[in-house]
mmCIF file of C-alpha atoms in Angstrom:
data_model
loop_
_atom_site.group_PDB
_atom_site.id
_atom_site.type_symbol
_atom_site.label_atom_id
_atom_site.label_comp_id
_atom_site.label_asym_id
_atom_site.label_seq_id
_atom_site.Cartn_x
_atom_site.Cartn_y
_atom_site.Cartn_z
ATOM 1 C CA UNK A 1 172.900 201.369 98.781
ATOM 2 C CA UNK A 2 171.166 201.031 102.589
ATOM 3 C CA UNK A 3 167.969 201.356 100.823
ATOM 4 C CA UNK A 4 168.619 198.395 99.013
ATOM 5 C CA UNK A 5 169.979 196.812 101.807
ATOM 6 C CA UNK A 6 167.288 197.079 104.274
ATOM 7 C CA UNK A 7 165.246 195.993 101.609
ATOM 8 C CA UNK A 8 167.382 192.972 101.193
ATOM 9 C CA UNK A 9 167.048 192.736 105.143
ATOM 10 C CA UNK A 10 163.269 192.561 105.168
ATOM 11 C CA UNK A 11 162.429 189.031 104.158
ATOM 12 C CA UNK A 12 165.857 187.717 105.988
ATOM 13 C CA UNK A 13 164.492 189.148 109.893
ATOM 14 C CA UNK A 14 160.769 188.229 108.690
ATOM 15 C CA UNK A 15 162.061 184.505 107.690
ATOM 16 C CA UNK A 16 164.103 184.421 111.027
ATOM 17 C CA UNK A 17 161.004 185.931 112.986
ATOM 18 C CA UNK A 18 158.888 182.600 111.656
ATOM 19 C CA UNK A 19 161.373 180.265 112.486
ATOM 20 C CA UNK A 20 161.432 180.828 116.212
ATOM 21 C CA UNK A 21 157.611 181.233 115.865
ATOM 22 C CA UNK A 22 157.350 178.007 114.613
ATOM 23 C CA UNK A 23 160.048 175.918 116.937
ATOM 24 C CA UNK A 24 158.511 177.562 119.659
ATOM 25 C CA UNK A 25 155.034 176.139 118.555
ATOM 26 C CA UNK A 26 156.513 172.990 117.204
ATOM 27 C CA UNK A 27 157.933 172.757 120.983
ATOM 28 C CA UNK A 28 154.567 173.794 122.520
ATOM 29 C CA UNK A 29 153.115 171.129 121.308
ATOM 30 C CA UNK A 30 154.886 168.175 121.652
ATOM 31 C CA UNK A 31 155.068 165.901 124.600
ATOM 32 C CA UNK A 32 157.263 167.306 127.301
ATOM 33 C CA UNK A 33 156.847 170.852 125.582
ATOM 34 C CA UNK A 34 154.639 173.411 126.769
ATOM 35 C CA UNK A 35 151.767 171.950 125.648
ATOM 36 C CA UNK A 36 149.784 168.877 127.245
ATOM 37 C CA UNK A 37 151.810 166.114 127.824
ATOM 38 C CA UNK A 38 149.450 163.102 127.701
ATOM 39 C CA UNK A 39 152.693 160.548 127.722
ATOM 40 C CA UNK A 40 152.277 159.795 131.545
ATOM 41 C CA UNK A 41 152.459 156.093 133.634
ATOM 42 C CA UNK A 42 150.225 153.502 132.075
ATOM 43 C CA UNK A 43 149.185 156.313 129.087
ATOM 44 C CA UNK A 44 148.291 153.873 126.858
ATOM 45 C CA UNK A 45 145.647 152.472 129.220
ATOM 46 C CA UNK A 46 143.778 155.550 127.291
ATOM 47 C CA UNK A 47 143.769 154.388 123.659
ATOM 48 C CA UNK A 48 140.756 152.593 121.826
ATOM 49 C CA UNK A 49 140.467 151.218 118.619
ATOM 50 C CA UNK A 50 137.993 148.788 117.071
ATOM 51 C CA UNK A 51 141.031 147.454 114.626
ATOM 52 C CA UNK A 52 142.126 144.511 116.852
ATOM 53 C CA UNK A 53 145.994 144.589 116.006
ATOM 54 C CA UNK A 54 146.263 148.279 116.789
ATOM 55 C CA UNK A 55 144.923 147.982 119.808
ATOM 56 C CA UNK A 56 146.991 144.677 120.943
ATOM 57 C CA UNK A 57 150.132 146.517 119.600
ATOM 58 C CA UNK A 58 149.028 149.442 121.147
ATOM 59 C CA UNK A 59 149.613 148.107 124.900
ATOM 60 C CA UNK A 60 152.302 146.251 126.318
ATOM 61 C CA UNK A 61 154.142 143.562 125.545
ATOM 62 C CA UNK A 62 154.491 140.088 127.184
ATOM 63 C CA UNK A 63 158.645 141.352 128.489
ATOM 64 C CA UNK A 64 159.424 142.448 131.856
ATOM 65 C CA UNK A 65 161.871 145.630 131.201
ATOM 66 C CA UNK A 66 164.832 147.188 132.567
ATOM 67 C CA UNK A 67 166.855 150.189 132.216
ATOM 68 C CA UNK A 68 170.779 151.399 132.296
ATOM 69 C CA UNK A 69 172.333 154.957 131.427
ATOM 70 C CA UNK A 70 175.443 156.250 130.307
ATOM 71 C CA UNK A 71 176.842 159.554 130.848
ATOM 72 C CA UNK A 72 177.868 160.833 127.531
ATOM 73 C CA UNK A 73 181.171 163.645 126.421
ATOM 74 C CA UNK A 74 178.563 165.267 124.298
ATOM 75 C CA UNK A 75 176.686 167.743 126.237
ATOM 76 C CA UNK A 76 173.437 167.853 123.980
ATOM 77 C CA UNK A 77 173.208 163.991 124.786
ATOM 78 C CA UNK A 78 173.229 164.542 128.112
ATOM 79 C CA UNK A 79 172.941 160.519 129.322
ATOM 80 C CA UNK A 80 172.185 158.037 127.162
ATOM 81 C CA UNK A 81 169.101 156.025 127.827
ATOM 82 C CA UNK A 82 168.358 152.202 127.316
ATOM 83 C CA UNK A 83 165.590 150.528 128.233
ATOM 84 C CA UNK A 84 165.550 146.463 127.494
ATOM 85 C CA UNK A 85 163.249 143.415 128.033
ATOM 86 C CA UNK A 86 165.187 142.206 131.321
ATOM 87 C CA UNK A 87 165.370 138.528 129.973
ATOM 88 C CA UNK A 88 168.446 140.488 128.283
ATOM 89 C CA UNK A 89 170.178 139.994 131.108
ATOM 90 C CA UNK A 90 170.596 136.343 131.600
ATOM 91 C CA UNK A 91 170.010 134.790 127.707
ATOM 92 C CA UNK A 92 172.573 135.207 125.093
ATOM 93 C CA UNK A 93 170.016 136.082 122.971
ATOM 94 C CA UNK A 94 170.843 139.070 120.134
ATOM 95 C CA UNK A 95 167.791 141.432 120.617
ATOM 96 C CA UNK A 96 166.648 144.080 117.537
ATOM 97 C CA UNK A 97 167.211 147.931 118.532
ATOM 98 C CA UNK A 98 165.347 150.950 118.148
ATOM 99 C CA UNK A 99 167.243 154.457 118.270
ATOM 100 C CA UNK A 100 164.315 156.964 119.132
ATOM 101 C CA UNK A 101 165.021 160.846 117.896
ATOM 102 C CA UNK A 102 163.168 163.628 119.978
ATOM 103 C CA UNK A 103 161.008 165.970 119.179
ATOM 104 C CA UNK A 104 161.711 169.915 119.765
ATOM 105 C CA UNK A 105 162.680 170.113 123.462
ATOM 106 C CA UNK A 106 161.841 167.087 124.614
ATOM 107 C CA UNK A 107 164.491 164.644 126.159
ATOM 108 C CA UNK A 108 163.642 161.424 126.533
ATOM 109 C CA UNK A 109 163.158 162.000 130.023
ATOM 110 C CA UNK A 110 160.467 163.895 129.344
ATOM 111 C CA UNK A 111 158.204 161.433 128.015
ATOM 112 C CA UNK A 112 160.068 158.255 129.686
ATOM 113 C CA UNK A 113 156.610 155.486 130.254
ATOM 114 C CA UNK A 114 156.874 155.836 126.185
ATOM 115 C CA UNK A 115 160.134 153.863 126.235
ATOM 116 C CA UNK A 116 159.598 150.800 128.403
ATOM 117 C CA UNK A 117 156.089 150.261 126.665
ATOM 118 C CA UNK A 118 157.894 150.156 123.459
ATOM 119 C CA UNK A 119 160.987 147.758 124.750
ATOM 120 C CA UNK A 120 158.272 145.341 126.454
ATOM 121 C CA UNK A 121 157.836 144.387 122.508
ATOM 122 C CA UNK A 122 161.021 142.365 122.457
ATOM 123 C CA UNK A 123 163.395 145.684 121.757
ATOM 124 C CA UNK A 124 166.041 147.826 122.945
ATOM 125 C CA UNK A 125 165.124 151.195 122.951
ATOM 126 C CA UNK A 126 167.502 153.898 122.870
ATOM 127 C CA UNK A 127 166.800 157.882 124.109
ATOM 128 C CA UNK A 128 168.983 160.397 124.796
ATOM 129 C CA UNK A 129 168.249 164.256 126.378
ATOM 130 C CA UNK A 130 168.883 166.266 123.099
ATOM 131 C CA UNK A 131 165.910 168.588 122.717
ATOM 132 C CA UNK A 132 167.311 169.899 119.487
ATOM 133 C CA UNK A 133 167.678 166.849 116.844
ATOM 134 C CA UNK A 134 166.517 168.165 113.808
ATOM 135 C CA UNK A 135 169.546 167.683 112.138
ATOM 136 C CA UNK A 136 170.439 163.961 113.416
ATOM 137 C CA UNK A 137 173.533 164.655 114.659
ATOM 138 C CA UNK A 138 173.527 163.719 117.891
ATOM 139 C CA UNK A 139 171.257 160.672 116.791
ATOM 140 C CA UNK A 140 174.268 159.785 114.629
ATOM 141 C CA UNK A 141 176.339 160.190 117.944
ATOM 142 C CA UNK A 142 174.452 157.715 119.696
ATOM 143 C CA UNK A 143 174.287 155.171 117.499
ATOM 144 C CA UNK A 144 178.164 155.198 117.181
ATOM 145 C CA UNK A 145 178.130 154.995 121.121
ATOM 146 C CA UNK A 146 175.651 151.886 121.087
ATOM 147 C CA UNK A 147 177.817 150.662 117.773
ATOM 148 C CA UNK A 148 181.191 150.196 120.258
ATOM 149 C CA UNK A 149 179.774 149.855 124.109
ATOM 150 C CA UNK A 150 182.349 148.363 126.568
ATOM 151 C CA UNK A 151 182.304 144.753 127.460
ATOM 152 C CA UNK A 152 181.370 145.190 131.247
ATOM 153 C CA UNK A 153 177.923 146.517 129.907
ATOM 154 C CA UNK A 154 174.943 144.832 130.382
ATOM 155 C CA UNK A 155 173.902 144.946 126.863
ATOM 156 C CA UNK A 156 176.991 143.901 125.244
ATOM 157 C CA UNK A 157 176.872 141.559 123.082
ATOM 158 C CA UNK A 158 173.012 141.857 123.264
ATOM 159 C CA UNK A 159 172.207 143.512 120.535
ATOM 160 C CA UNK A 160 171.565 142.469 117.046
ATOM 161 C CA UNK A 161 173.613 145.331 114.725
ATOM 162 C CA UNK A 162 171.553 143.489 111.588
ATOM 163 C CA UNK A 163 167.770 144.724 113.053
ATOM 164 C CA UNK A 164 167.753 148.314 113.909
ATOM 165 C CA UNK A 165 164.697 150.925 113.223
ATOM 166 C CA UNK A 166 164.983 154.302 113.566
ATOM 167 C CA UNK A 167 161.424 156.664 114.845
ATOM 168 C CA UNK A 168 161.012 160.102 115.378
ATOM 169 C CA UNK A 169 158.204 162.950 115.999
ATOM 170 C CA UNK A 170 158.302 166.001 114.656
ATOM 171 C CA UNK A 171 161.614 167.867 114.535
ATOM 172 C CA UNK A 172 162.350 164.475 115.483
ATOM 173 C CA UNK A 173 160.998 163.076 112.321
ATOM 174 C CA UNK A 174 163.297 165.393 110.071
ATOM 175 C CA UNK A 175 166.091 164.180 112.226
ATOM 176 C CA UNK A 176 165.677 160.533 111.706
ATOM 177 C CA UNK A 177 165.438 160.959 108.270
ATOM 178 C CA UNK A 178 168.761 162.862 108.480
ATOM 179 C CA UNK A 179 170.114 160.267 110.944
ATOM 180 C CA UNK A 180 168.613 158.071 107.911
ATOM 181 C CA UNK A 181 170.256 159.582 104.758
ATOM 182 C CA UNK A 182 173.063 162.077 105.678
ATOM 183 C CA UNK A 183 175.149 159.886 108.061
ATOM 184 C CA UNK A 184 177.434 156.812 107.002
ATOM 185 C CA UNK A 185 176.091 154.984 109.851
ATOM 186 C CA UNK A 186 172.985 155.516 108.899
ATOM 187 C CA UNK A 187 173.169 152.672 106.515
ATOM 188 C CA UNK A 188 173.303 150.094 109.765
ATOM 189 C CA UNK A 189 169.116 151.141 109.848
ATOM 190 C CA UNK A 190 167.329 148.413 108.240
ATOM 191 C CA UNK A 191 163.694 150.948 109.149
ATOM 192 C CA UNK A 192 162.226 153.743 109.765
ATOM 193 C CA UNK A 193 158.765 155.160 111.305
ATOM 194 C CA UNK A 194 158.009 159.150 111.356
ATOM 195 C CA UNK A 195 155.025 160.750 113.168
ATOM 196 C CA UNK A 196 154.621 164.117 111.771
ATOM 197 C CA UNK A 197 158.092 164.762 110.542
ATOM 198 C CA UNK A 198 158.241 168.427 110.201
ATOM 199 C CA UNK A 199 157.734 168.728 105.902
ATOM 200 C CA UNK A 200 161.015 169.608 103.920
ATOM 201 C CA UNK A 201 160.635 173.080 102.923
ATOM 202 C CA UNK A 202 159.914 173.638 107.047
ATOM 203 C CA UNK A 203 162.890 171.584 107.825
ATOM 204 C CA UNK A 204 165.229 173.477 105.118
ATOM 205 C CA UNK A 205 164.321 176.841 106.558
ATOM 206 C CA UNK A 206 165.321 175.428 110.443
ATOM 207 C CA UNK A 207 168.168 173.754 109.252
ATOM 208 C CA UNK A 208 167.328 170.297 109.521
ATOM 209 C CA UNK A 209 167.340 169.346 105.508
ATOM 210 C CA UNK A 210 166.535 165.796 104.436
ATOM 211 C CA UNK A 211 165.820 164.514 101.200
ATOM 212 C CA UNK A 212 162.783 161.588 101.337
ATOM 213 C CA UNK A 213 164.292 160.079 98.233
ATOM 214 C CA UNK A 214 167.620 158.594 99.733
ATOM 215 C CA UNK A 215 165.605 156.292 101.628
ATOM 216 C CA UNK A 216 166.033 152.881 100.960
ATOM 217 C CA UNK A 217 164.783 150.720 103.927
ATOM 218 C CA UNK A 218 161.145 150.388 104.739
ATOM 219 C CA UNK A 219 159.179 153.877 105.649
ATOM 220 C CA UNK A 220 155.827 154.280 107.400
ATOM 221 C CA UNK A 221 155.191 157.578 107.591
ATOM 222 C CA UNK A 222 151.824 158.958 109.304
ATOM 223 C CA UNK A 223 150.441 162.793 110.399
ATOM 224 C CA UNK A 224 147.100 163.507 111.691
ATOM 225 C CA UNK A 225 144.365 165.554 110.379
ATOM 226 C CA UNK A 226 144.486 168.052 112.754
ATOM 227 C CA UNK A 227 144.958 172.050 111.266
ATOM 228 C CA UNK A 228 148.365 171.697 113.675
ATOM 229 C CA UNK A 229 150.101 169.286 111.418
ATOM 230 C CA UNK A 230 147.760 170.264 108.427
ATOM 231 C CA UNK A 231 146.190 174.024 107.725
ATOM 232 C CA UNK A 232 144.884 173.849 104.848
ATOM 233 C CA UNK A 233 147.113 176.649 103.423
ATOM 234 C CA UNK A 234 149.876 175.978 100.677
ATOM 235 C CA UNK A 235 153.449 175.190 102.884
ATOM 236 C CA UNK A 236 154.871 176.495 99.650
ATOM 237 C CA UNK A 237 153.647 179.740 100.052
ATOM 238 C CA UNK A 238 152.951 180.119 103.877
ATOM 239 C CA UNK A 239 152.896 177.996 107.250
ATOM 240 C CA UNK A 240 151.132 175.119 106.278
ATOM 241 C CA UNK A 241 151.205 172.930 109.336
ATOM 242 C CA UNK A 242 153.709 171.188 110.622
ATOM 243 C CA UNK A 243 152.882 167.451 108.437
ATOM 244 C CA UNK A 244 150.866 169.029 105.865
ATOM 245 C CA UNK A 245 148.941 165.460 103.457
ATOM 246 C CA UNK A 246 150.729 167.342 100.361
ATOM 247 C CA UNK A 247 154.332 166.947 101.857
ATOM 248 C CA UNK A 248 153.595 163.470 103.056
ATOM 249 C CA UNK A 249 152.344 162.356 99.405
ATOM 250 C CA UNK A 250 155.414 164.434 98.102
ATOM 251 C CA UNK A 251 157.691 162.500 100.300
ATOM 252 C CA UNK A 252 156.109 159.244 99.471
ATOM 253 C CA UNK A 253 156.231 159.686 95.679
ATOM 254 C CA UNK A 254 159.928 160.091 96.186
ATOM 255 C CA UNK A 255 160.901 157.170 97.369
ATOM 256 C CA UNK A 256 161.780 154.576 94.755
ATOM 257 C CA UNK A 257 159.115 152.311 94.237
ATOM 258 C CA UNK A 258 160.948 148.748 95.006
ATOM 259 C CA UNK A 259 161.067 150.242 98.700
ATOM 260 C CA UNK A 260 158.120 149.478 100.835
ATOM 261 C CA UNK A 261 156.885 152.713 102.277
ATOM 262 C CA UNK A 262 152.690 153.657 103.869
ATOM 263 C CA UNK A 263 151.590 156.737 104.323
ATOM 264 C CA UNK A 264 148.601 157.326 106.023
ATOM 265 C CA UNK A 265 146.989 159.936 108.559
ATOM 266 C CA UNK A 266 145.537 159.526 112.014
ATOM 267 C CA UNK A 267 142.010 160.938 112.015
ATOM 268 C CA UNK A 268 140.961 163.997 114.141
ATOM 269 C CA UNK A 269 144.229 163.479 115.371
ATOM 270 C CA UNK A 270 146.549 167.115 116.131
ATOM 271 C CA UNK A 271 150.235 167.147 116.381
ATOM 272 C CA UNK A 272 150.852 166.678 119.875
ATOM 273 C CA UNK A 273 148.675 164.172 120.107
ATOM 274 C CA UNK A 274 150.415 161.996 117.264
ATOM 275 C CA UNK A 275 153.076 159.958 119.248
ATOM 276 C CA UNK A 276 150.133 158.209 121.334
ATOM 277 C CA UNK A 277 147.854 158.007 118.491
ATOM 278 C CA UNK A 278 150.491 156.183 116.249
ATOM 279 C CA UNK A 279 152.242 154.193 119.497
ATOM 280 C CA UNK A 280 150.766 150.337 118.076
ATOM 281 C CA UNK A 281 151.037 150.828 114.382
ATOM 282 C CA UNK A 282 154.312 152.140 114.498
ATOM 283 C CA UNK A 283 154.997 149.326 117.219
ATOM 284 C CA UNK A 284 153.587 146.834 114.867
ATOM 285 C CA UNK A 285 155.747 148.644 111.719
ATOM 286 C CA UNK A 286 158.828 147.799 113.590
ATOM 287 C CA UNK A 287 157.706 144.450 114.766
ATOM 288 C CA UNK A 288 157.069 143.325 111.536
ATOM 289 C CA UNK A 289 160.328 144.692 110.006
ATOM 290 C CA UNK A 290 162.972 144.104 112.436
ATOM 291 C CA UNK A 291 161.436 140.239 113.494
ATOM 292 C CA UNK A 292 159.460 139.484 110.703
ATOM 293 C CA UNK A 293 156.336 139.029 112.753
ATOM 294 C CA UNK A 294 153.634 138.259 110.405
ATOM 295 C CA UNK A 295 150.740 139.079 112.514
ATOM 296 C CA UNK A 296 151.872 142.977 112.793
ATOM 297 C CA UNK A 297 152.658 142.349 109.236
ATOM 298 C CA UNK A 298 148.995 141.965 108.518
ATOM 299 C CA UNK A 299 148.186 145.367 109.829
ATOM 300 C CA UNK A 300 150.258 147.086 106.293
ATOM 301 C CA UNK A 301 150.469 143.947 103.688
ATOM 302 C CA UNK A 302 148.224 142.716 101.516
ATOM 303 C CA UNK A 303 144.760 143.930 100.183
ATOM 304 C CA UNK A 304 143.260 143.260 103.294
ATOM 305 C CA UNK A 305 145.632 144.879 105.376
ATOM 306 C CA UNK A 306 143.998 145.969 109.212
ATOM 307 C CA UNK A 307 145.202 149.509 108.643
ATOM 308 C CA UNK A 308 142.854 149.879 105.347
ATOM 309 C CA UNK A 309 139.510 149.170 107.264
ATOM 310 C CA UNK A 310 140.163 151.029 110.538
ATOM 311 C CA UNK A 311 138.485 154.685 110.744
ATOM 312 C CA UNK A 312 141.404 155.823 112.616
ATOM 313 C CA UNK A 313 143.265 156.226 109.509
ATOM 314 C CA UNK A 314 142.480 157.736 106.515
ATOM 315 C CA UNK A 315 144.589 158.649 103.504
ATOM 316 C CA UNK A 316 146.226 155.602 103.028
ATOM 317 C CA UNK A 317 148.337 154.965 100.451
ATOM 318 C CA UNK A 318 151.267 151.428 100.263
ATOM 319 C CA UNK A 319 152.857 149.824 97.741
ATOM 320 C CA UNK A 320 152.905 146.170 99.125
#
């Protein structure tokens, strides 16, 4: 009988072994990991594209920002952080929110000059300090705090409950689409943008399962090429990356065709280096879905949609 059990053992210790090999790489090489961090003051500065709307929507916006915090009972929130176009403050304007979901140790302070680039689009932007979101709990937690803020806040009042996105990178990715699909309140999301969601059969084994086919707003969902998000080995059989293309056309096939979803990869691009390399076409993704903004629309409708010509991207695939 202990033969048979530490037989049994064997693939239970080697499974758990992998896990915490993988977070700690998945954590290594996102932004505000162990790896490079490349999300600094004016990082975008960096980016060049010969696609003209990715690299307007890459930069900043034409709105002055600003930024409040709330201290939150939850102690993997931490604080929750808001950044806003500071015109906010006076109008009575109703302005479109996007809840952002970390990647594997990396609170929002950690890669903070991504935030008030994104806002200076016309958006709230939401962050909080949870480094471990995989499972979209604490995303879940934060929306409910945004959902009821007191009157004496700022943004009260501000904020238009009918346009809300939801992004994530990485671990972050698998917890949006839980945020997405296993909360009630998820159904207030009317989109959602991934870079390099961690692929399901990853996700299952770190507890953080989603299920791409409950999603029923408008997905883009992008990797890069890199062997980090893609090795080139089965992720049904071994570590295949963390965004392996199979996984992404596996998610994409699940989602029920009267939903608008893109996939597509960044080229050359490795998985720390996706939130930077995706920053105006997922800017553009939520421009065009939360304000209707025809011009970022261009970039993903249409047969001569921006994102089809531009050598950044490769592996395209869209249903609109």
């Amino acid at each position: 009988m202990k033969k048979v059990f530490k037989i049994l053992l064997i693939p239970v210790v080697l499974l758990l072994v992998l896990g915490i090999a993988v977070f700690a790489y998945i954590k290594s090489m996102m932004p505000g990991g162990d790896g490079n961090n490349d999300i600094t003051e004016g990082y975008y500065k960096n980016f060049r594209s010969d696609a003209p709307l990715e690299m307007k929507y890459s930069g900043l916006g034409s709105y002055e920002t600003a930024y409040t915090e709330f201290s939150s009972d939850n102690a993997s929130i931490g604080k929750v952080r808001v950044w806003y176009p500071k015109e906010l403050e006076s109008g009575g304007k109703a302005w479109p929110m996007i809840m952002v979901v970390n990647a594997s140790g990396t609170p929002a302070s950690s890669y903070e000059p991504f935030f008030p680039r994104l806002a200076s689009w016309g958006f709230i932007v939401v962050g909080n300090e949870d480094g471990q979101t995989g499972n979209g709990e604490t995303a879940s937690i934060t929306l409910d705090f945004m959902l009821n803020l007191q009157a004496s806040s700022v943004l009260s009042g501000k904020i238009d409950y009918d346009s809300m996105g939801l992004i994530g990178y990485s671990q972050g990715g698998a917890g949006a689409l839980c945020a997405l699909t296993n909360y009630e309140n998820g159904k207030r999301y009317r989109a959602i943008f991934t870079g390099s969601a961690a692929y399901p059969t990853l996700a299952k084994n770190m507890g953080w399962e989603y299920d791409a086919s409950k999603v029923t707003v408008p997905y883009f969902m992008c990797a890069g090429t890199g062997r980090s998000d893609d090795s080139g080995a089965d992720p049904e059989k071994s570590y295949g990356g963390v965004s392996p293309l199979s996984a992404l056309i596996a998610n994409y096939d699940s989602i029920a065709d009267d939903v608008p979803k893109i996939r597509a990869r960044a080229v050359g691009a490795e998985h720390e280096q996706m939130l930077a390399r995706s920053d105006g076409y997922m800017t553009a993704w939520m421009l065009c879905q939360l304000t209707e903004n025809e011009e970022a629309g261009s970039v993903f409708f249409g047969e001569n949609a921006e994102i089809l010509g531009n050598a950044n991207w490769q592996d395209v695939e869209k249903n609109r």
